[in-house]
PDB file of C-alpha atoms in Angstrom:
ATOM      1  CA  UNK W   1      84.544 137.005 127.020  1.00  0.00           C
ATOM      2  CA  UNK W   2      86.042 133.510 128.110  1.00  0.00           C
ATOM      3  CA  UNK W   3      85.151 130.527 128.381  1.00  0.00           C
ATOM      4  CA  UNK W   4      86.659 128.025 130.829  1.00  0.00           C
ATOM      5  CA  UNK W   5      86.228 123.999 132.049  1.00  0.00           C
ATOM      6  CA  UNK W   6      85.244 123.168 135.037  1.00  0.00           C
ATOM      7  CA  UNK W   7      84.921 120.523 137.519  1.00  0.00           C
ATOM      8  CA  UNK W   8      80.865 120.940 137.137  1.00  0.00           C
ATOM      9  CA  UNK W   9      80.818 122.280 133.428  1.00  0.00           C
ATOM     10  CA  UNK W  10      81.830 125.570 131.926  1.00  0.00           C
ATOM     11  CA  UNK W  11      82.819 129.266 133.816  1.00  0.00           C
ATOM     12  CA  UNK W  12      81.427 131.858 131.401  1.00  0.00           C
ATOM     13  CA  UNK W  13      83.137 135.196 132.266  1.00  0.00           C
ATOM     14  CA  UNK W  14      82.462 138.612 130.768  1.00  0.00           C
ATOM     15  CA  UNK W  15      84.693 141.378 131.649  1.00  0.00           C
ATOM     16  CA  UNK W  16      83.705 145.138 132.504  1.00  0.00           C
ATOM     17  CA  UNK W  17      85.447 148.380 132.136  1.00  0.00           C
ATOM     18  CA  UNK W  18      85.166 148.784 135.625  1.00  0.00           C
ATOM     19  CA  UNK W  19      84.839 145.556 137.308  1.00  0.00           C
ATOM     20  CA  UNK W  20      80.919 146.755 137.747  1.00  0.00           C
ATOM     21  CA  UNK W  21      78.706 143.980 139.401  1.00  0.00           C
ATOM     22  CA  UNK W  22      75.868 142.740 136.593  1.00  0.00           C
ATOM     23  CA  UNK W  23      72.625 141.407 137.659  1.00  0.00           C
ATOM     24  CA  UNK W  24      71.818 137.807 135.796  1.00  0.00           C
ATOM     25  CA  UNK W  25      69.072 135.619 135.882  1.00  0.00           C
ATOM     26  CA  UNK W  26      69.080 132.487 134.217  1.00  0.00           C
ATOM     27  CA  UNK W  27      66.775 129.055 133.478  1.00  0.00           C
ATOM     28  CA  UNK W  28      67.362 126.077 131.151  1.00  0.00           C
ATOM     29  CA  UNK W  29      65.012 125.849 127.638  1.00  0.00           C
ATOM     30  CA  UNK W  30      65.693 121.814 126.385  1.00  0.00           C
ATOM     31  CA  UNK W  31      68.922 121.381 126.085  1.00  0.00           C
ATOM     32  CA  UNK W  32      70.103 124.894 126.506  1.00  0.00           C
ATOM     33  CA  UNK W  33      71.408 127.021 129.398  1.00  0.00           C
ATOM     34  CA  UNK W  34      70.225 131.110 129.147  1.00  0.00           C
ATOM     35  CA  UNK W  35      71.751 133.422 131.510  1.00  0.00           C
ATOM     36  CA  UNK W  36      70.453 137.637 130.696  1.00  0.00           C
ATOM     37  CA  UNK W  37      72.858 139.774 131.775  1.00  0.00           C
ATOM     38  CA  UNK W  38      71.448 143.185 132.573  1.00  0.00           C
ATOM     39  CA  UNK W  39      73.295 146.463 132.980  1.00  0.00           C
ATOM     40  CA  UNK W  40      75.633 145.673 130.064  1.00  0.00           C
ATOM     41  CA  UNK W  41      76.531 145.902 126.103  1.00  0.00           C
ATOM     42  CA  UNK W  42      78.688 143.393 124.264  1.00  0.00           C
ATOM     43  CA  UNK W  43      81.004 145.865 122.435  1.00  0.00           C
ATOM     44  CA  UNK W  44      83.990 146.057 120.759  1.00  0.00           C
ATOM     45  CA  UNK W  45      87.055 148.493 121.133  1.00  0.00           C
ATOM     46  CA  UNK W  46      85.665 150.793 118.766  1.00  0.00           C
ATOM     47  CA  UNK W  47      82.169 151.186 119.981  1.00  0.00           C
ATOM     48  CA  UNK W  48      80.313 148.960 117.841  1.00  0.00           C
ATOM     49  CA  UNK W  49      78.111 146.555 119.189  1.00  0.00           C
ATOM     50  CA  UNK W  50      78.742 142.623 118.013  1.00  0.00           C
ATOM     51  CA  UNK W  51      78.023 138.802 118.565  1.00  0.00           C
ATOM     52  CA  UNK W  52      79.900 136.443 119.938  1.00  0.00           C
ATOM     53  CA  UNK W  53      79.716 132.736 118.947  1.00  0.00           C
ATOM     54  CA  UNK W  54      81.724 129.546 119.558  1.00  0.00           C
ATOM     55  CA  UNK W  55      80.987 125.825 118.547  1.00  0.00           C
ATOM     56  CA  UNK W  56      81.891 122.684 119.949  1.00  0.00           C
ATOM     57  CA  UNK W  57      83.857 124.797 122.126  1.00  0.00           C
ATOM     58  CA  UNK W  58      84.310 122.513 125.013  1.00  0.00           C
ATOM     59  CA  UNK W  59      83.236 118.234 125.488  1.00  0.00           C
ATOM     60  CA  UNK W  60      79.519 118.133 126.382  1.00  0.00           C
ATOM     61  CA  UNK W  61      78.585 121.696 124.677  1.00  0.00           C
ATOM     62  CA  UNK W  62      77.314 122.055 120.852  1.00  0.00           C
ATOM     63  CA  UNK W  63      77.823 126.187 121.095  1.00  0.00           C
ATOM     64  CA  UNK W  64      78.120 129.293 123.315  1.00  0.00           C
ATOM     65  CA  UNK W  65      76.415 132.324 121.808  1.00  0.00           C
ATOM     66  CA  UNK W  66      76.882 135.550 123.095  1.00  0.00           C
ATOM     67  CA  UNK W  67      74.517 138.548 122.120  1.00  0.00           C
ATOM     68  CA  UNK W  68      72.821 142.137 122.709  1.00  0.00           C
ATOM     69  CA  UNK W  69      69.208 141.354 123.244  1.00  0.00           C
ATOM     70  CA  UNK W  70      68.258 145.189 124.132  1.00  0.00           C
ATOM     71  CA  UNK W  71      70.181 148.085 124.652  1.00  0.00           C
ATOM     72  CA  UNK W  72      70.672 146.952 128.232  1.00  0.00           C
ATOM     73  CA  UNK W  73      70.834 143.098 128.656  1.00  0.00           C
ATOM     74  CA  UNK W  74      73.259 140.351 127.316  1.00  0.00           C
ATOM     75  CA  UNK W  75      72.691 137.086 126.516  1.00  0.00           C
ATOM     76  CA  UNK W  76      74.484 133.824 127.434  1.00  0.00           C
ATOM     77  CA  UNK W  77      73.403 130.785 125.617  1.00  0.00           C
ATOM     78  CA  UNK W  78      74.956 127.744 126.317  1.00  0.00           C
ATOM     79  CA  UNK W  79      73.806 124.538 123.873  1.00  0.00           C
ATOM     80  CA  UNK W  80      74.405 121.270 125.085  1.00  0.00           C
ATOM     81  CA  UNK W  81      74.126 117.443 124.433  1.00  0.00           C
ATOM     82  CA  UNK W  82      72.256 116.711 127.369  1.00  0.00           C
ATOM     83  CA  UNK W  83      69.909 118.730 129.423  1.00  0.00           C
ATOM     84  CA  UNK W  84      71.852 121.143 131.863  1.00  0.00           C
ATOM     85  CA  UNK W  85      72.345 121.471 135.502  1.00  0.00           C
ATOM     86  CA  UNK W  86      71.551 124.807 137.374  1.00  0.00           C
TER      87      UNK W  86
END
């Protein structure tokens, strides 16, 4: 998982074994941006399953907090100071 500035924001970008094509939808809650990622597990090298989570990580964001939500979707939660742009 990285996370790099942009021009418009922040590029999220989760890697896969295989380079395998994940379907994501996303919408904005507040001040936050949620992108589920299904078709995937957040895992580590040794099979266990874990959370990833990063504050103040770039200007403009309060957190990034990546998670399992089921045993098949991912989610990407982006906090920020001001309401975000789709």
């Amino acid at each position: 998982m990285k996370a790099n500035p942009t021009d418009k924001g922040v590029e999220i970008i989760l890697q896969t074994p295989q380079g395998t094509q994940l379907q994501v939808t996303n919408r904005s809650a507040g001040s936050n941006f949620i992108a589920d990622i299904s078709g995937g597990q957040l895992r580590l090298a040794s099979g266990e399953a874990f959370t990833f989570r990063s504050e103040k990580p770039l200007a403009g964001i309060t957190e990034i907090i990546v998670t399992n939500i089921d045993a098949n979707t991912v989610r990407v939660t982006v906090g920020c100071f001001s309401a975000p742009r789709l």
